[in-house]
Coordinates of C-alpha atoms and ligand atoms in Angstrom, one line a residue:
M984 CA 0.0 0.2 0.1
K985 CA 1.3 3.5 -0.7
K986 CA -0.3 6.7 0.2
Y987 CA 0.4 10.0 -2.0
A988 CA -1.6 13.5 -1.0
G989 CA -2.1 16.2 -3.8
K990 CA -4.8 19.0 -4.3
S991 CA -7.8 17.8 -4.8
V992 CA -10.4 19.8 -7.7
Y993 CA -13.9 17.7 -6.9
K994 CA -14.5 16.1 -3.8
G995 CA -15.7 12.9 -4.0
I996 CA -14.7 9.3 -3.6
A997 CA -13.9 6.3 -5.8
M998 CA -12.4 2.9 -5.9
G999 CA -10.8 1.1 -8.7
P1000 CA -8.7 -0.2 -11.3
L1001 CA -5.7 2.0 -12.7
L1002 CA -5.2 3.0 -16.4
V1003 CA -1.6 4.6 -16.2
M1004 CA -1.5 7.1 -19.1
K1005 CA 1.7 7.7 -20.3
K1006 CA 3.2 9.8 -22.7
T1007 CA 4.0 9.1 -26.0
D1008 CA 7.8 9.9 -26.1
D1009 CA 8.4 8.5 -22.8
L1010 CA 7.0 5.1 -24.6
V1011 CA 9.8 5.7 -27.3
K1012 CA 13.2 3.8 -26.6
R1013 CA 15.6 3.5 -29.1
S1014 CA 17.1 0.0 -28.9
K1015 CA 19.7 -2.4 -31.1
I1016 CA 17.1 -5.3 -32.2
E1017 CA 18.5 -8.8 -33.7
D1018 CA 15.7 -9.9 -35.8
A1019 CA 14.1 -6.9 -38.2
E1020 CA 11.7 -9.9 -39.1
V1021 CA 10.3 -10.7 -36.1
E1022 CA 10.5 -6.9 -35.5
I1023 CA 8.4 -6.1 -38.4
G1024 CA 6.3 -8.7 -37.5
R1025 CA 5.2 -6.5 -34.5
V1026 CA 4.4 -3.7 -35.7
S1027 CA 1.9 -5.5 -38.6
E1028 CA 0.2 -6.8 -35.4
A1029 CA 0.1 -3.1 -33.7
I1030 CA -1.6 -2.4 -37.1
E1031 CA -4.2 -4.9 -37.0
T1032 CA -5.0 -3.5 -33.1
S1033 CA -4.8 -0.2 -34.6
K1034 CA -7.6 -0.7 -36.8
E1035 CA -9.8 -3.0 -34.8
Q1036 CA -9.6 0.1 -32.3
L1037 CA -10.4 2.6 -35.3
R1038 CA -13.2 0.5 -36.4
K1039 CA -15.0 0.6 -32.6
L1040 CA -14.4 4.1 -32.7
Y1041 CA -15.7 5.4 -36.0
D1042 CA -18.9 3.4 -34.9
K1043 CA -19.4 5.2 -31.2
A1044 CA -18.6 7.7 -33.7
L1045 CA -21.4 7.6 -36.0
K1046 CA -23.8 7.1 -33.3
E1047 CA -22.6 9.9 -31.6
V1048 CA -21.7 12.5 -32.9
G1049 CA -22.6 11.4 -36.9
E1050 CA -21.1 10.1 -40.2
A1051 CA -19.3 13.4 -41.4
N1052 CA -17.1 13.9 -37.3
A1053 CA -17.2 9.5 -37.6
A1054 CA -14.6 10.0 -41.0
I1055 CA -12.1 10.7 -39.5
F1056 CA -11.7 7.4 -38.1
E1057 CA -12.3 5.9 -41.7
V1058 CA -8.9 8.0 -43.0
H1059 CA -7.0 6.8 -40.0
E1060 CA -7.5 3.5 -40.8
M1061 CA -7.1 4.0 -44.2
M1062 CA -3.8 5.7 -43.9
L1063 CA -2.4 2.3 -42.3
D1064 CA -2.3 0.7 -45.4
D1065 CA -0.7 3.9 -46.4
D1066 CA 2.7 2.5 -48.8
D1067 CA 5.2 4.6 -48.0
Y1068 CA 4.7 4.9 -44.4
L1069 CA 4.8 1.3 -43.9
D1070 CA 8.0 1.0 -46.4
A1071 CA 9.4 4.0 -44.8
I1072 CA 9.0 1.8 -41.1
H1073 CA 10.3 -1.6 -42.5
N1074 CA 13.1 0.0 -44.3
M1075 CA 14.5 1.7 -41.0
I1076 CA 14.2 -1.4 -39.0
R1077 CA 16.0 -3.4 -41.2
T1078 CA 19.0 -0.8 -42.4
Q1079 CA 19.3 -0.1 -39.2
L1080 CA 18.2 -2.9 -36.7
V1081 CA 16.1 -0.4 -34.8
N1082 CA 13.4 -1.4 -32.5
A1083 CA 9.4 -0.9 -33.9
E1084 CA 8.4 1.4 -31.6
Y1085 CA 11.7 3.5 -32.6
A1086 CA 11.2 3.2 -36.5
V1087 CA 7.6 4.5 -35.8
A1088 CA 8.4 7.3 -33.9
V1089 CA 10.4 8.8 -36.9
T1090 CA 8.5 7.7 -39.6
G1091 CA 5.8 9.4 -38.0
D1092 CA 7.9 13.1 -37.1
N1093 CA 9.9 12.6 -41.0
F1094 CA 6.0 12.6 -42.9
A1095 CA 4.3 15.0 -40.5
E1096 CA 6.6 17.5 -41.3
M1097 CA 6.6 16.9 -45.4
F1098 CA 3.8 17.3 -44.6
A1099 CA 3.2 19.9 -42.2
N1100 CA 5.5 22.1 -45.5
M1101 CA 3.0 21.7 -47.5
D1102 CA 1.5 24.4 -49.8
D1103 CA -1.9 22.7 -49.8
D1104 CA -4.0 23.6 -46.4
Y1105 CA -5.8 19.8 -46.7
M1106 CA -2.1 18.2 -47.3
K1107 CA -1.0 20.3 -43.8
A1108 CA -3.3 20.0 -41.9
R1109 CA -3.0 15.7 -42.9
A1110 CA 0.4 16.1 -40.4
A1111 CA -1.3 16.2 -37.6
D1112 CA -3.3 12.7 -38.7
I1113 CA 0.1 11.3 -39.3
K1114 CA 0.9 11.9 -35.4
D1115 CA -2.0 10.8 -34.5
I1116 CA -1.4 7.0 -36.1
S1117 CA 1.5 6.7 -35.1
N1118 CA 0.7 8.0 -31.8
R1119 CA -1.6 4.6 -32.1
L1120 CA 1.0 2.7 -32.9
I1121 CA 3.6 3.7 -30.8
R1122 CA 1.3 2.8 -27.4
N1123 CA 0.2 -0.6 -29.1
L1124 CA 3.9 -1.7 -29.9
S1125 CA 4.1 -1.1 -26.0
G1126 CA 1.2 -2.5 -24.5
A1127 CA 0.2 1.4 -22.9
Q1128 CA -3.3 2.3 -23.5
D1129 CA -5.3 3.8 -26.4
A1130 CA -5.7 7.1 -25.3
D1131 CA -9.5 7.5 -26.1
L1132 CA -10.0 4.6 -23.4
T1133 CA -11.6 2.3 -26.4
S1134 CA -10.7 -0.9 -24.9
A1135 CA -10.8 -0.3 -21.3
E1136 CA -13.2 -0.8 -18.3
P1137 CA -13.9 2.3 -16.0
S1138 CA -10.7 3.1 -14.1
I1139 CA -8.7 5.4 -12.5
I1140 CA -7.2 7.5 -14.9
V1141 CA -3.8 8.1 -13.7
A1142 CA -1.0 10.8 -15.0
D1143 CA 1.5 13.0 -15.4
D1144 CA -0.8 15.1 -16.8
L1145 CA -3.7 16.0 -19.4
S1146 CA -4.0 18.8 -22.0
P1147 CA -7.5 19.9 -22.6
S1148 CA -7.3 18.2 -26.3
E1149 CA -6.5 14.7 -24.5
T1150 CA -9.5 14.8 -22.0
V1151 CA -12.2 15.5 -25.0
Q1152 CA -11.6 12.5 -26.7
M1153 CA -11.9 10.0 -23.3
D1154 CA -14.9 8.2 -22.9
K1155 CA -16.0 9.6 -20.4
S1156 CA -18.4 6.6 -19.6
K1157 CA -14.9 4.8 -18.7
I1158 CA -13.8 7.7 -16.4
L1159 CA -13.8 6.9 -12.1
A1160 CA -11.2 9.2 -11.1
F1161 CA -7.9 11.6 -12.1
V1162 CA -5.6 12.0 -10.4
T1163 CA -1.9 13.8 -12.0
V1164 CA 1.5 15.0 -11.1
H1165 CA 1.0 18.1 -12.6
G1166 CA -1.9 20.6 -13.3
S1167 CA -3.6 23.5 -11.8
T1168 CA -6.7 24.0 -10.0
N1169 CA -7.9 26.3 -12.5
S1170 CA -6.9 24.1 -15.3
H1171 CA -9.5 22.8 -17.6
T1172 CA -9.0 19.1 -16.8
A1173 CA -10.2 20.0 -12.8
I1174 CA -12.9 21.6 -15.3
L1175 CA -14.4 18.6 -16.6
A1176 CA -13.8 16.7 -13.6
R1177 CA -16.3 18.8 -11.9
M1178 CA -18.8 18.5 -14.4
M1179 CA -18.2 14.9 -14.7
N1180 CA -19.0 14.9 -11.0
I1181 CA -15.8 12.7 -10.3
P1182 CA -13.1 13.1 -7.6
A1183 CA -9.7 14.0 -8.8
L1184 CA -6.2 15.2 -7.4
I1185 CA -3.6 17.1 -8.9
G1186 CA -0.1 17.5 -7.6
V1187 CA 0.7 14.6 -6.8
P1188 CA 4.6 13.1 -6.7
M1189 CA 3.7 9.5 -8.0
N1190 CA 6.0 8.0 -10.3
L1191 CA 4.2 6.5 -12.9
E1192 CA 6.7 4.2 -13.6
E1193 CA 6.1 2.4 -10.4
L1194 CA 2.3 2.0 -11.3
Q1195 CA 0.8 -0.6 -12.9
T1196 CA -2.6 -0.6 -15.0
G1197 CA -4.6 -2.6 -14.0
S1198 CA -4.3 -2.3 -10.2
L1199 CA -6.4 -1.0 -7.1
A1200 CA -6.4 2.3 -5.9
V1201 CA -8.7 4.7 -4.3
V1202 CA -9.1 8.2 -4.5
D1203 CA -10.1 10.6 -2.0
G1204 CA -11.2 13.8 -3.0
F1205 CA -12.2 15.0 0.3
Q1206 CA -9.1 14.1 2.7
S1207 CA -6.9 15.1 -1.0
E1208 CA -5.8 11.9 -1.3
V1209 CA -4.9 8.5 -3.1
I1210 CA -4.0 4.9 -1.7
F1211 CA -2.4 2.5 -4.4
E1212 CA -3.3 -1.1 -4.1
P1213 CA -5.1 -0.5 -0.6
T1214 CA -5.5 -2.7 2.5
E1215 CA -9.2 -4.7 3.2
E1216 CA -9.7 -2.6 6.2
I1217 CA -9.1 0.7 3.9
Q1218 CA -10.8 -1.0 0.8
D1219 CA -14.1 -1.6 3.1
Q1220 CA -14.0 2.1 4.1
A1221 CA -14.0 3.4 1.2
S1222 CA -16.7 1.4 0.0
E1223 CA -18.9 2.4 2.6
R1224 CA -17.9 6.0 2.2
I1225 CA -18.7 6.0 -1.1
K1226 CA -22.0 4.6 0.1
E1227 CA -22.4 7.6 2.1
E1228 CA -22.1 10.0 -1.2
Q1229 CA -24.0 8.3 -3.3
E1230 CA -27.1 8.3 0.0
K1231 CA -26.0 12.6 0.2
Q1232 CA -26.3 12.3 -3.5
Q1233 CA -29.9 10.5 -3.7
L1234 CA -31.2 13.1 -1.2
L1235 CA -30.1 16.7 -2.9
Q1236 CA -32.2 14.6 -5.5
N1237 CA -35.4 15.7 -3.8
L1238 CA -34.0 19.5 -4.7
K1239 CA -35.4 18.9 -8.3
G1240 CA -38.2 21.0 -9.4
Q1241 CA -38.0 23.3 -6.5
E1242 CA -37.4 27.3 -6.9
N1243 CA -34.1 28.7 -6.5
R1244 CA -35.2 31.1 -3.8
T1245 CA -34.1 31.9 -0.8
L1246 CA -36.0 32.3 2.6
D1247 CA -37.1 35.8 2.2
G1248 CA -37.7 35.2 -1.0
K1249 CA -34.6 36.2 -3.2
T1250 CA -34.9 34.3 -6.2
V1251 CA -31.3 33.7 -8.7
N1252 CA -31.2 31.5 -11.5
I1253 CA -29.0 28.5 -11.7
Y1254 CA -27.4 27.6 -14.9
A1255 CA -25.0 25.0 -16.1
N1256 CA -21.4 24.6 -17.7
I1257 CA -20.8 22.6 -20.4
G1258 CA -17.8 21.2 -23.0
S1259 CA -20.0 18.9 -25.3
V1260 CA -23.3 18.1 -26.9
G1261 CA -23.0 15.1 -24.5
D1262 CA -22.7 16.8 -21.9
V1263 CA -26.3 18.0 -22.0
G1264 CA -27.5 15.3 -19.9
Y1265 CA -25.7 16.3 -16.1
V1266 CA -27.4 19.4 -17.0
L1267 CA -31.0 17.5 -17.6
E1268 CA -29.9 14.6 -14.6
N1269 CA -29.3 18.0 -12.4
D1270 CA -32.2 20.5 -13.0
A1271 CA -30.4 23.1 -14.1
G1272 CA -32.6 26.4 -15.3
G1273 CA -30.4 26.5 -19.0
I1274 CA -26.7 26.6 -20.2
G1275 CA -25.0 29.4 -18.8
L1276 CA -21.5 28.7 -20.6
F1277 CA -21.6 26.3 -23.6
R1278 CA -17.5 26.1 -24.2
S1279 CA -18.1 25.6 -28.1
E1280 CA -14.0 25.9 -28.3
F1281 CA -14.0 22.1 -27.3
L1282 CA -15.8 21.4 -30.7
Y1283 CA -12.2 22.2 -32.3
L1284 CA -10.1 20.7 -29.8
G1285 CA -9.2 16.8 -30.2
R1286 CA -9.8 16.6 -34.2
D1287 CA -7.2 17.3 -37.4
D1288 CA -9.8 20.8 -39.2
F1289 CA -12.1 22.9 -38.8
P1290 CA -15.5 21.9 -37.7
T1291 CA -17.3 22.7 -40.7
E1292 CA -20.5 25.2 -40.8
E1293 CA -23.2 22.4 -40.6
E1294 CA -21.8 20.3 -38.0
Q1295 CA -21.7 23.0 -36.0
F1296 CA -25.3 23.5 -36.6
Q1297 CA -26.3 20.2 -35.7
A1298 CA -24.2 20.5 -32.5
Y1299 CA -25.7 23.8 -31.5
R1300 CA -29.1 22.4 -32.9
K1301 CA -29.2 18.7 -30.6
V1302 CA -28.5 20.8 -27.4
L1303 CA -31.1 23.5 -28.4
Q1304 CA -33.7 20.9 -29.1
N1305 CA -32.3 19.0 -26.1
M1306 CA -33.2 21.7 -23.8
A1307 CA -36.3 22.2 -25.0
G1308 CA -36.7 26.1 -24.5
K1309 CA -34.4 26.5 -22.1
K1310 CA -32.1 29.1 -22.5
V1311 CA -28.7 27.8 -24.1
I1312 CA -25.7 30.1 -23.9
I1313 CA -22.7 29.4 -26.4
R1314 CA -19.9 31.1 -26.3
T1315 CA -18.2 31.7 -29.3
L1316 CA -14.6 30.2 -30.0
D1317 CA -12.3 30.4 -27.4
I1318 CA -9.2 28.8 -28.4
G1319 CA -5.4 29.8 -27.4
A1320 CA -3.5 29.8 -24.2
D1321 CA -4.3 26.0 -22.8
K1322 CA -6.4 25.3 -25.4
Q1323 CA -4.0 24.7 -28.8
V1324 CA -4.9 22.8 -31.6
D1325 CA -2.8 22.2 -34.2
Y1326 CA -4.7 23.5 -37.4
F1327 CA -4.8 26.5 -36.1
N1328 CA -1.0 27.2 -36.5
L1329 CA -1.1 30.2 -34.0
G1330 CA 2.7 29.3 -33.2
K1331 CA 4.6 29.5 -30.3
E1332 CA 4.3 32.3 -28.3
D1333 CA 6.2 33.6 -25.2
N1334 CA 3.2 34.9 -22.6
P1335 CA 0.1 32.5 -24.6
A1336 CA -2.3 33.4 -21.1
L1337 CA -1.9 37.1 -22.7
G1338 CA -1.9 36.1 -26.3
Y1339 CA -3.6 35.6 -29.9
R1340 CA -6.3 34.2 -28.0
A1341 CA -10.4 34.2 -28.2
I1342 CA -11.7 37.3 -30.1
R1343 CA -8.9 38.6 -31.0
I1344 CA -8.7 35.5 -33.1
C1345 CA -12.1 36.1 -34.3
L1346 CA -11.2 38.9 -35.0
T1347 CA -8.8 38.7 -37.5
Q1348 CA -9.5 35.4 -39.1
T1349 CA -13.3 37.1 -39.7
D1350 CA -13.7 33.7 -42.0
I1351 CA -13.5 31.7 -38.6
F1352 CA -15.6 33.6 -36.6
K1353 CA -18.2 33.9 -39.4
T1354 CA -18.3 30.0 -39.8
Q1355 CA -19.5 29.6 -36.2
L1356 CA -21.6 33.3 -36.3
R1357 CA -23.4 31.5 -39.2
A1358 CA -24.3 28.1 -37.9
L1359 CA -25.2 30.0 -34.5
L1360 CA -27.6 32.3 -36.1
R1361 CA -28.7 29.1 -38.2
A1362 CA -29.5 27.2 -35.0
S1363 CA -31.2 30.4 -33.0
T1364 CA -34.3 29.0 -35.1
C1365 CA -34.1 26.1 -32.9
G1366 CA -34.1 27.3 -29.3
N1367 CA -34.0 30.0 -27.0
L1368 CA -30.3 30.4 -27.9
S1369 CA -27.6 33.7 -26.2
I1370 CA -24.5 34.1 -28.3
M1371 CA -21.5 36.1 -25.7
Y1372 CA -18.6 36.6 -26.6
P1373 CA -14.7 35.9 -24.9
M1374 CA -12.0 37.4 -23.9
I1375 CA -13.5 41.4 -24.3
T1376 CA -11.4 44.6 -23.3
S1377 CA -12.5 47.4 -25.7
V1378 CA -16.1 49.4 -26.5
W1379 CA -14.3 48.9 -30.3
E1380 CA -14.7 44.9 -30.1
V1381 CA -17.8 44.8 -29.3
E1382 CA -18.9 47.5 -32.3
R1383 CA -16.7 45.5 -34.4
I1384 CA -18.1 42.2 -33.4
H1385 CA -21.9 44.2 -34.2
E1386 CA -20.9 44.7 -37.9
I1387 CA -19.7 41.2 -38.9
V1388 CA -22.6 39.7 -37.1
E1389 CA -24.6 42.2 -39.3
E1390 CA -22.5 41.0 -42.1
V1391 CA -23.9 37.5 -41.2
C1392 CA -27.2 38.1 -41.0
K1393 CA -27.2 40.0 -44.5
E1394 CA -25.5 36.6 -45.9
L1395 CA -28.1 34.9 -44.6
E1396 CA -30.4 36.6 -45.9
E1397 CA -29.2 36.9 -49.4
E1398 CA -28.6 33.1 -49.8
Q1399 CA -32.8 32.7 -48.1
I1400 CA -31.4 30.8 -45.1
P1401 CA -33.7 31.2 -42.5
Y1402 CA -32.1 32.4 -39.3
Q1403 CA -33.2 34.1 -36.0
M1404 CA -31.4 36.4 -34.1
P1405 CA -30.0 35.8 -30.5
E1406 CA -29.6 38.2 -27.6
Q1407 CA -25.7 38.4 -27.2
G1408 CA -23.6 39.3 -24.5
I1409 CA -19.8 39.5 -23.7
M1410 CA -18.3 37.8 -21.1
I1411 CA -16.4 39.8 -18.4
E1412 CA -12.9 38.1 -17.8
T1413 CA -10.0 40.8 -17.8
P1414 CA -9.9 43.9 -15.0
A1415 CA -9.9 46.6 -18.6
A1416 CA -13.7 45.2 -19.6
V1417 CA -15.1 45.6 -15.4
M1418 CA -13.7 49.5 -15.8
I1419 CA -15.5 50.0 -18.5
S1420 CA -18.7 47.9 -17.9
D1421 CA -20.9 51.2 -17.8
E1422 CA -19.8 51.9 -21.2
L1423 CA -20.2 48.1 -22.5
A1424 CA -23.3 47.6 -20.9
P1425 CA -25.2 49.5 -23.3
L1426 CA -24.1 48.0 -26.1
V1427 CA -25.3 44.1 -25.2
D1428 CA -27.9 42.0 -23.7
F1429 CA -26.0 40.9 -20.4
F1430 CA -22.8 39.9 -18.7
S1431 CA -21.2 36.8 -17.4
I1432 CA -18.3 36.9 -15.6
G1433 CA -15.4 34.4 -16.2
T1434 CA -13.8 34.6 -13.1
N1435 CA -11.1 31.9 -13.6
D1436 CA -9.6 34.8 -16.0
L1437 CA -10.7 37.5 -14.3
T1438 CA -8.8 36.3 -11.2
Q1439 CA -5.5 35.2 -13.1
Y1440 CA -5.6 39.1 -15.2
T1441 CA -6.3 40.3 -12.1
L1442 CA -3.8 38.9 -9.4
A1443 CA -0.8 38.9 -12.2
I1444 CA -1.5 35.1 -11.7
D1445 CA -1.1 32.2 -14.8
R1446 CA -3.9 29.8 -14.1
Q1447 CA -2.1 27.0 -15.6
N1448 CA 1.2 27.6 -13.6
E1449 CA 0.7 25.0 -10.6
K1450 CA 3.6 26.9 -8.3
L1451 CA 1.3 29.9 -8.1
D1452 CA -1.8 27.9 -6.8
P1453 CA -1.2 29.3 -3.5
F1454 CA -1.8 33.0 -4.7
Y1455 CA -4.8 32.5 -7.1
D1456 CA -6.7 33.9 -4.5
P1457 CA -10.3 34.2 -6.3
H1458 CA -11.5 35.6 -2.8
H1459 CA -9.1 38.5 -2.8
K1460 CA -11.2 41.5 -2.5
A1461 CA -10.1 43.3 -5.9
I1462 CA -12.0 40.5 -7.1
L1463 CA -15.8 41.2 -5.3
R1464 CA -15.2 44.1 -5.7
M1465 CA -14.7 44.0 -9.5
I1466 CA -17.8 41.5 -9.7
K1467 CA -20.0 44.0 -7.8
M1468 CA -18.9 46.6 -9.9
V1469 CA -19.8 44.6 -12.6
V1470 CA -23.7 43.9 -11.7
D1471 CA -23.9 47.4 -10.7
S1472 CA -23.0 48.9 -14.3
A1473 CA -25.5 46.6 -16.1
H1474 CA -28.5 47.1 -13.7
A1475 CA -28.2 50.5 -14.0
A1476 CA -28.2 49.6 -18.0
G1477 CA -31.4 47.5 -17.1
K1478 CA -29.2 44.4 -18.3
W1479 CA -28.9 41.3 -16.4
A1480 CA -25.0 39.6 -15.4
G1481 CA -24.3 36.5 -14.3
I1482 CA -21.4 34.9 -13.3
C1483 CA -19.7 31.3 -15.2
G1484 CA -16.6 31.3 -14.1
E1485 CA -15.8 28.6 -11.1
L1486 CA -16.6 31.4 -8.4
G1487 CA -20.6 30.9 -9.1
A1488 CA -20.1 27.4 -7.7
D1489 CA -18.5 28.9 -4.6
L1490 CA -21.2 27.6 -1.7
E1491 CA -18.8 30.3 0.4
L1492 CA -19.5 33.5 -1.6
T1493 CA -23.3 32.3 -2.5
K1494 CA -24.6 34.9 -0.3
E1495 CA -22.6 37.6 -0.6
F1496 CA -23.4 37.0 -4.3
M1497 CA -27.2 37.3 -4.1
Q1498 CA -26.3 40.1 -2.3
M1499 CA -24.8 41.6 -4.7
G1500 CA -27.7 41.2 -6.9
V1501 CA -26.1 38.7 -9.4
D1502 CA -29.0 37.6 -11.2
E1503 CA -27.5 34.4 -12.5
L1504 CA -24.8 31.7 -11.2
S1505 CA -23.5 28.9 -13.9
V1506 CA -21.5 26.3 -12.4
A1507 CA -20.8 22.9 -13.2
P1508 CA -24.4 20.5 -13.0
S1509 CA -22.8 18.4 -10.2
M1510 CA -22.8 21.9 -8.3
V1511 CA -26.3 22.8 -9.2
L1512 CA -28.3 21.2 -7.1
K1513 CA -26.2 22.0 -4.0
I1514 CA -26.6 25.5 -4.5
R1515 CA -30.0 25.1 -4.6
Q1516 CA -30.0 23.5 -1.3
R1517 CA -27.4 26.8 0.2
V1518 CA -30.1 29.2 -1.7
R1519 CA -33.1 27.8 0.1
E1520 CA -31.6 27.8 3.4
M1521 CA -30.7 31.6 3.7
K1522 CA -31.7 34.6 3.6
V1523 CA -30.1 37.4 1.7
N1524 CA -30.8 40.1 4.1
Q1525 CA -29.5 38.9 6.9
Ligands
PEP1882 C1 -13.8 31.7 -17.3 O1 -12.7 32.7 -17.8 O2 -14.0 31.8 -15.7 C2 -14.2 31.4 -18.0 C3 -15.7 30.3 -17.5 O3 -13.7 30.7 -19.5 P1 -12.8 29.6 -19.5 O4 -12.4 29.1 -18.0 O5 -12.9 28.7 -20.3 O6 -11.6 30.5 -19.6
MG1883 MG1 -12.0 32.9 -19.9

């Protein structure tokens, strides 16, 4: 038995087998081999396993996200038959007598570079596919788990760190908990864990080399610890506590259908945050009044090319229809900073958090922005849609957005495509936007305060930098005063203001937010009923 402490990003308790996710780079070590034909045989076997996984992924994607999105897995399967790619791998093994993992890694890098340097945009985008299939082959060669968990049983995922694009591809029904060596409490992986209602620990000083996939572990988000190979006594205690937690969750279920009304009669909207169409299930399950933040950039992650207008339209339509008339606020693309996507070719930046991201990309690459806006305006006919724009700092940005939206409306009219004008709001997540919120309010329908970034930019703390977690204080007076200022600016202009950052779910602040007059709290679906409970037990004016 071994016990490690970490930082808990979601309080819950889980027990189950480990799934150790090693980075592909760690799986590739060059070694000399004796028999080239044996090594080539290993490559053939790994190709067959990979094809089988890809076929399963295709079938799953076909059912869940449609043929257009599933097609990529067919493309990958075909690439595994490419003669040039295979000849290069075989040739390297035969001439240099190196192991298969190494030959696949080097060939994959060479081919990816070759594609990336081509003029044709379609061919350029294939570089990411080559990397993807090479990584899959390497994982299968070394017996490591495939990143998408196609063949895994529900497990505790243990990793060095997980990027948003890695987590977005995972089959969520296979995840019992996350435990990582690195990562910060405000990373998107932490946000995902909260969304899924599963315990997650970060900053755990464990050695992945010592851990075995399949061995048993307990993750305790309350005590902020993970126990590998627990004794029978600990297993029994964990089972007992899992049962207690389930009972508590059951009690919360009684609050479904109840109003978010305080004892002295004040109400607040409690909405939920989501990152994918599939998350709508969590929203309905937890009886949220609407969706206060759909992080649409997750549609762009974990793939090799831009989602088309039609693909986006279908995704937005599904969310709106499933929410059946309840409000759905979709945030336009917030790529950049920690959410990196190869095909955007954003280039390396010294300060990505202060860099080319979100609305800055949309206002300079208007074709990408317009495609998304067209999909949104069209989907608006299918339900109660609002759009909001991230990372606003200036009045001119909002004015320019309105101009672009108008151009899109005209295009749709000319093409006689039906659309509906949604409410439009902005995220207040920079100190600049707070300070000019009185000027911004008349230009928009609502404000939604992004406390994750607002804290990062106000306290000058990179939210991704785990070393700074002790300094990341969203309860800082500066942040709370800013929230009050934003709410007052909105109300003075007759608009509403909500909070969609993680702070909105902080039960210690629910009362203060209501005293400030915050109109909406948009939180992880798993927090909706807990906040409702808090609201119903309090008096605002006491
Ligand atoms: C925020 O910054 O608070 C926010 C809600 O957006 P994200 O976490 O996606 O940056
Ligand atoms: Mg943000």
